[in-house]
Every structure is written in C-alpha cells, then in structure tokens.
Short mmCIF file of C-alpha atoms in Angstrom, two decimals:
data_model
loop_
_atom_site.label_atom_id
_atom_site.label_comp_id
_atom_site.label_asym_id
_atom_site.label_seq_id
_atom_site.Cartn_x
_atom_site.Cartn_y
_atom_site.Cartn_z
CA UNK A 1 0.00 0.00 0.00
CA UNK A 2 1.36 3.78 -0.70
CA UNK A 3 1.51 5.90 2.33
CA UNK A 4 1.39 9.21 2.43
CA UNK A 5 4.37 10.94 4.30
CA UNK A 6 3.00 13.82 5.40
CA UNK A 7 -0.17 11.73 7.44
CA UNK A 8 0.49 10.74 11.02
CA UNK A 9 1.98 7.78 11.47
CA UNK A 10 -0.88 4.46 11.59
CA UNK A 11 0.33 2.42 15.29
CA UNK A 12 0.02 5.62 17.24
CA UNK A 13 -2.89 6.64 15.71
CA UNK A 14 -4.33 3.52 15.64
CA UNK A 15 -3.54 2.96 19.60
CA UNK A 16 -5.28 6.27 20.18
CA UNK A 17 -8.29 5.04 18.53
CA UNK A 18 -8.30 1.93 20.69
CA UNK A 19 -8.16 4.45 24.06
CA UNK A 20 -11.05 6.09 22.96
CA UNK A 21 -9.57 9.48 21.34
CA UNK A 22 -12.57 10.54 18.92
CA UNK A 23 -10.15 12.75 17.21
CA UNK A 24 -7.80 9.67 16.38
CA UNK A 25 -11.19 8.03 15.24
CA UNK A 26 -11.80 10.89 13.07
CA UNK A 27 -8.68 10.88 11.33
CA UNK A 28 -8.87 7.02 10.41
CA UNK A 29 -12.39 7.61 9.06
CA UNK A 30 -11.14 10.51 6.81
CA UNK A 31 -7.68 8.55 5.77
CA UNK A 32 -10.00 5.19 4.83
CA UNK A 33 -13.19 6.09 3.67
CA UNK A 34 -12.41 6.82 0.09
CA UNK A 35 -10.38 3.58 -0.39
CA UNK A 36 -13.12 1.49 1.66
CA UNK A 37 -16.09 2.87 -0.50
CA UNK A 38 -14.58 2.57 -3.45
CA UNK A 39 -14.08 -1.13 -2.38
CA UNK A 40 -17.51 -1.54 -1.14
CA UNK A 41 -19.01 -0.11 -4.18
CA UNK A 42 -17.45 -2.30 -6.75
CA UNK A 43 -18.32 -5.23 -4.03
CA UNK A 44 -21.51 -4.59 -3.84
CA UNK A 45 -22.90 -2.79 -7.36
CA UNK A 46 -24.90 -0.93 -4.99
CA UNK A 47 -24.13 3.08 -3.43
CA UNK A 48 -26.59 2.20 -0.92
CA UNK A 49 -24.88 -0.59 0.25
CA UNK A 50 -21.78 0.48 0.06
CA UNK A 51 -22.21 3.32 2.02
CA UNK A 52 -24.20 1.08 4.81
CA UNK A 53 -21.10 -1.37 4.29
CA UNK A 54 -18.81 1.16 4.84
CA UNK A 55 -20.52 2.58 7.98
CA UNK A 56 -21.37 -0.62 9.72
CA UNK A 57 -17.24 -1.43 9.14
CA UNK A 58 -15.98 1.12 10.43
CA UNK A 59 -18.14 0.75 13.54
CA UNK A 60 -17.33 -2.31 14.28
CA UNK A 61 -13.50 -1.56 13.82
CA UNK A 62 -13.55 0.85 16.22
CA UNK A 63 -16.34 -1.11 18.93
CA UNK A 64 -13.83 -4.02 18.62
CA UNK A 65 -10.60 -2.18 18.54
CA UNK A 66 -9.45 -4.06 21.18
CA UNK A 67 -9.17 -7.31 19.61
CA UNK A 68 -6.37 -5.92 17.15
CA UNK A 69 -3.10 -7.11 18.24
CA UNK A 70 -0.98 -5.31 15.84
CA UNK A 71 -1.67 -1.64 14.99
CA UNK A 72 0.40 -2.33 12.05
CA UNK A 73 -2.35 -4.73 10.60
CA UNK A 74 -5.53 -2.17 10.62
CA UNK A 75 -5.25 -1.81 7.26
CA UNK A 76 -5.81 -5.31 6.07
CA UNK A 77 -8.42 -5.85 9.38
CA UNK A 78 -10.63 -2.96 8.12
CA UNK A 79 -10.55 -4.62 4.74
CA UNK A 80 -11.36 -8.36 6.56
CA UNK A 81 -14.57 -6.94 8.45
CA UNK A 82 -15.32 -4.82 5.02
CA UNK A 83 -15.54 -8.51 3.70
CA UNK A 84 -17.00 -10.28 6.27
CA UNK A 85 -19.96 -8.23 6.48
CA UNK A 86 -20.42 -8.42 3.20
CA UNK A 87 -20.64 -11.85 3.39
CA UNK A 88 -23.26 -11.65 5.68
CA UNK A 89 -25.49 -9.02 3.79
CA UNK A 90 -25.37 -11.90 1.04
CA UNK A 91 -26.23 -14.68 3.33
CA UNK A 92 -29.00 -12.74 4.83
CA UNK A 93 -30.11 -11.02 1.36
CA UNK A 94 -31.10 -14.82 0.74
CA UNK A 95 -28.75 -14.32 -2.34
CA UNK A 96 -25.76 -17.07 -2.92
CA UNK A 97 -24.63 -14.92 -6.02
CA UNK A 98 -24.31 -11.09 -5.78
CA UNK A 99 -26.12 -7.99 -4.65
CA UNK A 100 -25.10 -6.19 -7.45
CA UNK A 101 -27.35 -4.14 -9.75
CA UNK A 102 -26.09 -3.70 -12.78
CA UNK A 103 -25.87 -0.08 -13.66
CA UNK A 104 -28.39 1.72 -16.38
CA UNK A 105 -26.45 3.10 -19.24
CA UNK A 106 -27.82 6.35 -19.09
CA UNK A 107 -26.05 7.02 -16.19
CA UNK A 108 -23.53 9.94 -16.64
CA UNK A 109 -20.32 7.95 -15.35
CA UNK A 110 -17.21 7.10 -17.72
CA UNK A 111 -17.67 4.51 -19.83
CA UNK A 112 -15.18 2.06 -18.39
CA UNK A 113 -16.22 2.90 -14.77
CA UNK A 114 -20.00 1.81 -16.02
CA UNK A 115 -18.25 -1.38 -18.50
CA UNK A 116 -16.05 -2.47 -14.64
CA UNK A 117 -19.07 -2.29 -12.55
CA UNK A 118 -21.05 -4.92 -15.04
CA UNK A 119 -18.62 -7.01 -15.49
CA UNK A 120 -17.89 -7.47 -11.81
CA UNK A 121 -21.67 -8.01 -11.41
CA UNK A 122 -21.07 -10.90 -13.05
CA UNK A 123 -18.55 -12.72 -11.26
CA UNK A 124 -18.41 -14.90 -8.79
CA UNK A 125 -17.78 -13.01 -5.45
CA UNK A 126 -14.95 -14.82 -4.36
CA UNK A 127 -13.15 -13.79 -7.46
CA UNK A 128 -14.02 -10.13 -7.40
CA UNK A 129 -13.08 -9.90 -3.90
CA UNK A 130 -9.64 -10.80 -4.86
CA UNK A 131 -9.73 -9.19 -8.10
CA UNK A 132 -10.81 -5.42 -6.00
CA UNK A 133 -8.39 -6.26 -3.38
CA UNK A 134 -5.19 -6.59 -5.24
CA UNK A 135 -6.18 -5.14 -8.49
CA UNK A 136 -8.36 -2.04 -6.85
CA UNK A 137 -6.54 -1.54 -3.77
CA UNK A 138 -3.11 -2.69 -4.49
CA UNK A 139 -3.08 -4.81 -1.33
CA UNK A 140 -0.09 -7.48 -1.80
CA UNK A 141 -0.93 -12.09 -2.02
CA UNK A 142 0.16 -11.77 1.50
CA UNK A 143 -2.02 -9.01 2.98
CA UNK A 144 -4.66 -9.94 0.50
CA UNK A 145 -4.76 -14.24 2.20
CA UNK A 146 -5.04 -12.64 5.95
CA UNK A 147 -8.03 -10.64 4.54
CA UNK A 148 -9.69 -13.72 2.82
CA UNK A 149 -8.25 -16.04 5.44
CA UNK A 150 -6.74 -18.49 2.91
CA UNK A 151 -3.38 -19.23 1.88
CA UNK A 152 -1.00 -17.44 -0.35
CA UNK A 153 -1.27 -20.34 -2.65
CA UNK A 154 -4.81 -19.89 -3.25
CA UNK A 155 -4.68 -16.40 -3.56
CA UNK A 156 -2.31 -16.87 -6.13
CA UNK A 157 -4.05 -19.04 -8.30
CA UNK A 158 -7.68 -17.45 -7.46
CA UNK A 159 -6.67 -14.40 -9.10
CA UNK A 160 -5.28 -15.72 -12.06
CA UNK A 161 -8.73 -17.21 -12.54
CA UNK A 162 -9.90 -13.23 -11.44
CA UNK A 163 -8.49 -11.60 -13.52
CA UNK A 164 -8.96 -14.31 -16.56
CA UNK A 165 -12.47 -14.40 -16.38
CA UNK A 166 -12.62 -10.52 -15.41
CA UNK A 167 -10.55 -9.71 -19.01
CA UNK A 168 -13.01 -11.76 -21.19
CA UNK A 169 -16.20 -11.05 -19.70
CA UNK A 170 -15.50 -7.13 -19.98
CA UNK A 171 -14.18 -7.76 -23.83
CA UNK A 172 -17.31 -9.59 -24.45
CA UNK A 173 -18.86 -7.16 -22.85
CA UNK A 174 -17.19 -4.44 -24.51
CA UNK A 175 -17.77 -6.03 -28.14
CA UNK A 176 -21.84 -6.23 -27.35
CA UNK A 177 -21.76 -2.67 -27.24
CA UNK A 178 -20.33 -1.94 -30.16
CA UNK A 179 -22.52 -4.09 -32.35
CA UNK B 1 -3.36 -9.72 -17.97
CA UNK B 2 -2.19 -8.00 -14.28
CA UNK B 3 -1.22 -4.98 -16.22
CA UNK B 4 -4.70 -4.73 -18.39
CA UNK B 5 -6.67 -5.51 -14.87
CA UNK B 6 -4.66 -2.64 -13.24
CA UNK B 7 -4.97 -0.05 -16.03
CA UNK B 8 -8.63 -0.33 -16.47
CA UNK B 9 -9.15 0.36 -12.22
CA UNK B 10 -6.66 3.03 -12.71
CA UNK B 11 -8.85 4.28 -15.45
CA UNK B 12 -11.86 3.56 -13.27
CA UNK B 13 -10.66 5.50 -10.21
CA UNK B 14 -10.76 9.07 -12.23
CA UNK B 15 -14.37 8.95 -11.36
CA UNK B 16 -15.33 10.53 -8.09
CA UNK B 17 -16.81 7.67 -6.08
CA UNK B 18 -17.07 9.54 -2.59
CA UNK B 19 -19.26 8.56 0.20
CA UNK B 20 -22.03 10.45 1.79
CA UNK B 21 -20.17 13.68 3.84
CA UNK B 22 -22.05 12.72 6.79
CA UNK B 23 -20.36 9.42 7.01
CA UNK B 24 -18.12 10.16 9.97
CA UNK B 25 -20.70 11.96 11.57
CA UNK B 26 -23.24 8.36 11.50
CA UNK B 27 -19.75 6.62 12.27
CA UNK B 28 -18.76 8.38 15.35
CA UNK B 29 -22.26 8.99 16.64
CA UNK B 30 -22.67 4.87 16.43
CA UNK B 31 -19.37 4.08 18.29
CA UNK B 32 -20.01 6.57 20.73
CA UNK B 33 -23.82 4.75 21.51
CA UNK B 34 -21.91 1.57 21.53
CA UNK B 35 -19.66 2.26 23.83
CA UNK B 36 -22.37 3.77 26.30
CA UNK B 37 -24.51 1.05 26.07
CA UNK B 38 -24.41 -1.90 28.59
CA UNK B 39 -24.27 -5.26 26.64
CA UNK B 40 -27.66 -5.97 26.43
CA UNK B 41 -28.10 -9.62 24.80
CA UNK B 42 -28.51 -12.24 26.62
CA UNK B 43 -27.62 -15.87 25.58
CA UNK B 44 -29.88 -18.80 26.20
CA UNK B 45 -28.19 -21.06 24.08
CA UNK B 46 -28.64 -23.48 26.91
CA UNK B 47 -32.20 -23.89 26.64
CA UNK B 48 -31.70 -24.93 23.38
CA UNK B 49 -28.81 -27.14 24.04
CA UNK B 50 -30.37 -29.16 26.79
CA UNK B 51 -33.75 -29.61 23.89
CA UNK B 52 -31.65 -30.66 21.40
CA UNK B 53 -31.19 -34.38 21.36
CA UNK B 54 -28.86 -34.93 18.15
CA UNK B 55 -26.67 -32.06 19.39
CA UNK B 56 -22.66 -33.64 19.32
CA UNK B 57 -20.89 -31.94 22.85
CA UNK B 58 -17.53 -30.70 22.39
CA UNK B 59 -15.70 -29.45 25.71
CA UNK B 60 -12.49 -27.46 25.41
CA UNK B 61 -11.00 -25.62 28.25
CA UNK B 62 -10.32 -21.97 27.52
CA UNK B 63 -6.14 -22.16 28.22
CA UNK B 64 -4.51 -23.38 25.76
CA UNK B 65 -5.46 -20.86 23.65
CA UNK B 66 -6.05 -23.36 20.74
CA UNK B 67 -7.68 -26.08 20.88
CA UNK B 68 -8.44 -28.98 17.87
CA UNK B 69 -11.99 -30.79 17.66
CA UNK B 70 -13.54 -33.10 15.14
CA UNK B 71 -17.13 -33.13 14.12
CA UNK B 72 -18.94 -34.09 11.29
CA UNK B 73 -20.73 -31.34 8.10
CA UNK B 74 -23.99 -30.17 8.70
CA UNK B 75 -24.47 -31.60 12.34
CA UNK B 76 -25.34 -29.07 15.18
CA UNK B 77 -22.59 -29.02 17.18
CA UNK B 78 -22.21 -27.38 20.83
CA UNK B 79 -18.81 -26.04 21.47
CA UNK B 80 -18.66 -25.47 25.64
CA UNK B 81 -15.87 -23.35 26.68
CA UNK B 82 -14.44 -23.91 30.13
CA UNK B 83 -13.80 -20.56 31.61
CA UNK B 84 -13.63 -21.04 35.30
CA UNK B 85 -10.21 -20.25 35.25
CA UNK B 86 -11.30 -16.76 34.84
CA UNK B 87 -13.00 -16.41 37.73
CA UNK B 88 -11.85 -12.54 39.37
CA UNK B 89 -11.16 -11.38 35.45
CA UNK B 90 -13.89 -8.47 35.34
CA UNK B 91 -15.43 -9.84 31.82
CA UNK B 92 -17.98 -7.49 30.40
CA UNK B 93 -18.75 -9.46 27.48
CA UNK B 94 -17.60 -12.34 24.86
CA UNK B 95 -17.49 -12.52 21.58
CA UNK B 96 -17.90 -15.27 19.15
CA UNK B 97 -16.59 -15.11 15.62
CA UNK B 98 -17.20 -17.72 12.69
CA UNK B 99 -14.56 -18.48 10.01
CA UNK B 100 -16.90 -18.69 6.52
CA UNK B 101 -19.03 -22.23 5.84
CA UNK B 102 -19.83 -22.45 9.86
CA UNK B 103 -23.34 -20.76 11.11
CA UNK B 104 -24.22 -20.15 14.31
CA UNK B 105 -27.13 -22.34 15.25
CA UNK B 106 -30.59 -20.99 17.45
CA UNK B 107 -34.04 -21.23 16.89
CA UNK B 108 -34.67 -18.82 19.92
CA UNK B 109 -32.58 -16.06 17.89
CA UNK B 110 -33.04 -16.65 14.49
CA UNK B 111 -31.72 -13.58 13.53
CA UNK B 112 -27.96 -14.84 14.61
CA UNK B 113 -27.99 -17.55 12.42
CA UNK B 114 -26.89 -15.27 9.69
CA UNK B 115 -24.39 -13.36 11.54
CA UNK B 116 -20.89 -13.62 11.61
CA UNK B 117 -20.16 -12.80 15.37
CA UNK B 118 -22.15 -12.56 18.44
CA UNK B 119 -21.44 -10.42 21.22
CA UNK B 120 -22.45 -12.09 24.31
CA UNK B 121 -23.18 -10.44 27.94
CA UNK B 122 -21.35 -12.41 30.35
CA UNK B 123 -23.22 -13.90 32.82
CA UNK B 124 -22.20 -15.85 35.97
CA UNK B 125 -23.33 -19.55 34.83
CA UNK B 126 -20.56 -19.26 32.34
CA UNK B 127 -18.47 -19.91 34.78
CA UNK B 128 -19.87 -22.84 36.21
CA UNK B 129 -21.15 -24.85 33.35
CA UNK B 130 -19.02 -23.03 30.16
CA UNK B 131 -19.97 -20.29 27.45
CA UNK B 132 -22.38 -22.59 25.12
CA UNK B 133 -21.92 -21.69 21.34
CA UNK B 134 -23.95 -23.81 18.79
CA UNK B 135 -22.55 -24.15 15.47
CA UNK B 136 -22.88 -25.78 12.01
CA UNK B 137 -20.91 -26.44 9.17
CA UNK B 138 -21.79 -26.11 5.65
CA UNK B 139 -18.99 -27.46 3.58
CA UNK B 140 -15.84 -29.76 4.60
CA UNK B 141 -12.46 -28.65 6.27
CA UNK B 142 -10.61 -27.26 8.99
CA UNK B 143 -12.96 -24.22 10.45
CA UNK B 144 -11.56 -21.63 13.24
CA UNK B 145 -13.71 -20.42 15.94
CA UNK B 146 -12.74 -17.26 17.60
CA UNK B 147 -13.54 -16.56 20.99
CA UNK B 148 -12.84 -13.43 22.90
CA UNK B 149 -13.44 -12.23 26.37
CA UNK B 150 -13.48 -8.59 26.89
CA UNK B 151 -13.88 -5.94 29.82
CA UNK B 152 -15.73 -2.61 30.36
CA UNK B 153 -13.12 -0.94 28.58
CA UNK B 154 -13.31 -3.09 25.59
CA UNK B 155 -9.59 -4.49 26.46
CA UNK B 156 -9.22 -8.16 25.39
CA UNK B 157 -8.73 -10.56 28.33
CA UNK B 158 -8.07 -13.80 27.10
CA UNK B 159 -9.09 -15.00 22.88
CA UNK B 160 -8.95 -18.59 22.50
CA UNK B 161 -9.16 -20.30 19.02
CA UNK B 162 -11.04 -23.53 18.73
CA UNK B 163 -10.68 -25.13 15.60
CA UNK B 164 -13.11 -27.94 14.16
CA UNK B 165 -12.24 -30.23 11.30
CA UNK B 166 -15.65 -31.07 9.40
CA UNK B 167 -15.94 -34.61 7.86
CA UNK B 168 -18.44 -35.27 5.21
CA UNK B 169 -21.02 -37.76 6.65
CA UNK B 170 -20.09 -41.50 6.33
#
C-alpha cells in the first residue's frame, strides 16, 4: 500500500483510537473512507450498500478495537470486516450470487467505470473480492490471504482465474456494445 | 493480464466515487452509543442445548489458547468453553466469531444464524457450566472459531481459538 508521508503515522494513531480518542477516530475515518467505498461499491454494485457497508465497518473496527493485536495490521483488518460483512449481507439477502445491480447506461459515469461495474456483477464473489483487493486496492498475495483467510497459494491461483475471467467477460462485454 | 486488470481500475478510479459527507458523523455517533450502552443480549443457548437431542458436545477448556476438535458437516454441534479459570477477570462481554461455511445455530434467535459474530453479555453460569456456542458447518475442512473475552473498557482478556475439522457424513 502507498503511504502518504506527510499523514500521522498508523500504530500511534491507531492505539489512540483503541483508548477512545474521537479525534484519532476521526482521522482514520477521513484517511480510509475513500479507499473502503470505493471497495464496497465495486463489491456490492450498490451506493446504498456500500455506504451502509462502509458505515457498519468502520463501527465495528472501532467497537472491537481491542481485539487488534498489531496496529500495524488495521489496514488489512478494516478490509477483513469490510468482507466479512459483506458476506453476511449476502447470506442474509437470501442471495448465494451477488447484490449487485447492474448499472443503467444512461447514467452519466465514464464509460469504463459503467463497462467495470457490469462485469464485476457478473462474477463470482470470491473472485471479485480478490480481483478489488489486489487489483483495486493494491493490497499485496500476502495481505490480500489474511483478509480472505486463505493461503497465499490460493490467492495466487484465485486471481489468475480473477483476472482471466474478469478480461473476457469485460471484452465480451465491450464487443456487445459496439454491435 | 495484471497490467490490463490494473490499467482499467486506474482508469476507473478518475471517477469521483465519494461517500455520503455525513459518514463520519453516522460513524462516530454509532461508536459513541456503543460504547455507552451496557451489553444488552442475553444468551440462552442453553435452553436450546439441553432440547436438542442430536446435538454432538464438544468441551475445550479456555487455556490453551487453541484447541483442535472433530465433528462431522452439517451436524449441530455445541462447542462449551471452560472458563472457570477466569473467575476474578472483570469480563464485560464475549465474543464469538465464525470463520466462513460455519453458522451459528438458534431457533430462539433466528436472527444470529446469519451473523458472523455474536457479542455475548457475560453472565455468571458461564463460569460454572461453560460459554455454550452452537454451530454448524456447511462445507468440509478445517474451520476456526474465535472466541474473545473482553472488559468494560473493551480491552481483550483472554481470545482462545477452537478449531473444528468437518468430515463429510459416512
């Protein structure tokens, strides 16, 4: 991930989160929340439910603070909640697939924003979680298994598949609307 | 392939994709509630332990903090932690996080069956006869239950790690 020099450093920041400091809270929030809804929106398809996803993460980040051993890690733990509530929105949407919505096309956003966002609506979540977490956010195999909770291995090969499957669907895609 | 991926986000991110401004302001507001409020939910997983005849018992002792289990897909499956060790530890609350393919099990509380992690209020029978959590698994494998104990402050106590290999049925 690229940090920005001139930000305060994460660990103390982070530990002054985790004793309460709402200004330390306040900071996280405004260093994360572009990043995480970004993330959440390609997730989900949805700017409702990314922006619920993105408010019910950080919330329980900073309820459960406490359970973070290493400050260092809060990037990749935001990112692991991020995903495991999606997960549960899907489980309790009663949907095994997606929550996506694919967007109309007379929506005023750049063509290969619109072209990414329907072709992701089409994948399997697994693999677009992969795909938006080391193709999106630049998060490394390593950081990117702790977030999914598998091994590097299966990272590895999972978004080879990603990012396969991701390149042909958005050509096909891409072809349809030219015809 | 990685390259073409990577361009077309980079393309992608030119467009503003901001959240709502008041964000922070729903974020804060929520933590601050949270941490005000007294941990309200209280667990009965017993009375649906001791009704539940095909239920397989599995008894770990909270220290070590990992323990290894074996259990079978799809079967409910009551995980009892020991905690009197604890006794004199000033826990507020627990919490109970599932790895994914395990559900939490309840016909009391439907709505945790969905859920990912519970937040328990502690009560005093924990101590005596364990902190009940009733589980099920939905596909094969080695699954990790975590298990926290926290205080008023929200400090972690003790987190123990219990972790279940799943069989297929024979």
């Amino acid at each position: 991930m690229k940090i920005d020099s001139s930000e305060t450093p994460l660990e103390p920041l982070v530990e002054r989160a985790r004793k309460g400091d709402e200004s330390a809270l306040s900071e996280l929030v405004d260093r994360y929340q572009g990043r995480l809804y970004r993330f959440c929106f390609y997730l989900s398809g949805n700017p409702t439910v990314a922006e619920d996803l993105c408010q019910d993460t950080f919330v329980r980040v900073f309820t459960s603070l406490g359970k973070l051993k290493d400050p260092a890690k809060f990037h990749s733990w935001l990112f692991q909640i991020s995903k495991n509530l999606f997960w549960d929105r899907l489980r309790s949407s009663g949907k095994t697939e997606t929550l996506l919505e694919e967007p109309s096309a007379a929506s005023d956003s750049p063509e290969v924003h619109l072209q990414i966002t329907r072709t992701l609506a089409r994948m399997d979540p697994q693999d677009r979680l992969v795909l938006l977490l080391v193709d999106l956010q630049g998060h490394s195999y390593r950081e990117a298994a702790e977030i999914l909770e598998i091994s590097v291995e299966a990272v590895t090969s999972r978004i080879y598949r990603a990012r396969q499957l991701f390149v042909e669907a958005y050509d096909r895609d891409e072809r349809k609307d030219d015809l | 392939m990685e390259q073409r991926v990577k361009g077309l986000f980079r393309q992608a991110e030119q467009v503003p994709l901001e959240p709502s401004p008041f964000l922070k302001t729903r974020v804060l507001a929520h933590v601050r509630e949270a941490r005000a409020k007294t941990v309200g939910f209280r667990w009965k997983m017993w009375a649906l332990a001791s009704s539940t005849a095909s239920l397989l018992l599995l008894s770990v002792l909270f220290w070590p903090a990992r323990s290894s289990l074996t259990a079978l897909v799809d079967q409910r499956v009551l995980v009892r932690v020991e905690v009197e060790a604890l006794e004199g530890s000033n826990v507020a609350y627990a919490t109970v996080e599932l790895p994914d393919g395990v559900s939490f099990v309840s016909t009391k509380y439907p709505e945790i069956q969905k859920a990912h992690e519970v937040r328990l209020a502690w009560m005093p029978e924990f101590e005596n006869r364990g902190l009940p959590v009733v589980v099920r698994a939905t596909s094969v494998g080695k699954k990790t239950i975590r298990i926290f104990l926290f205080d008023r402050n929200d400090t972690v106590l003790k987190a123990k790690e219990v972790t279940i290999t799943f069989r297929g049925a024979a």
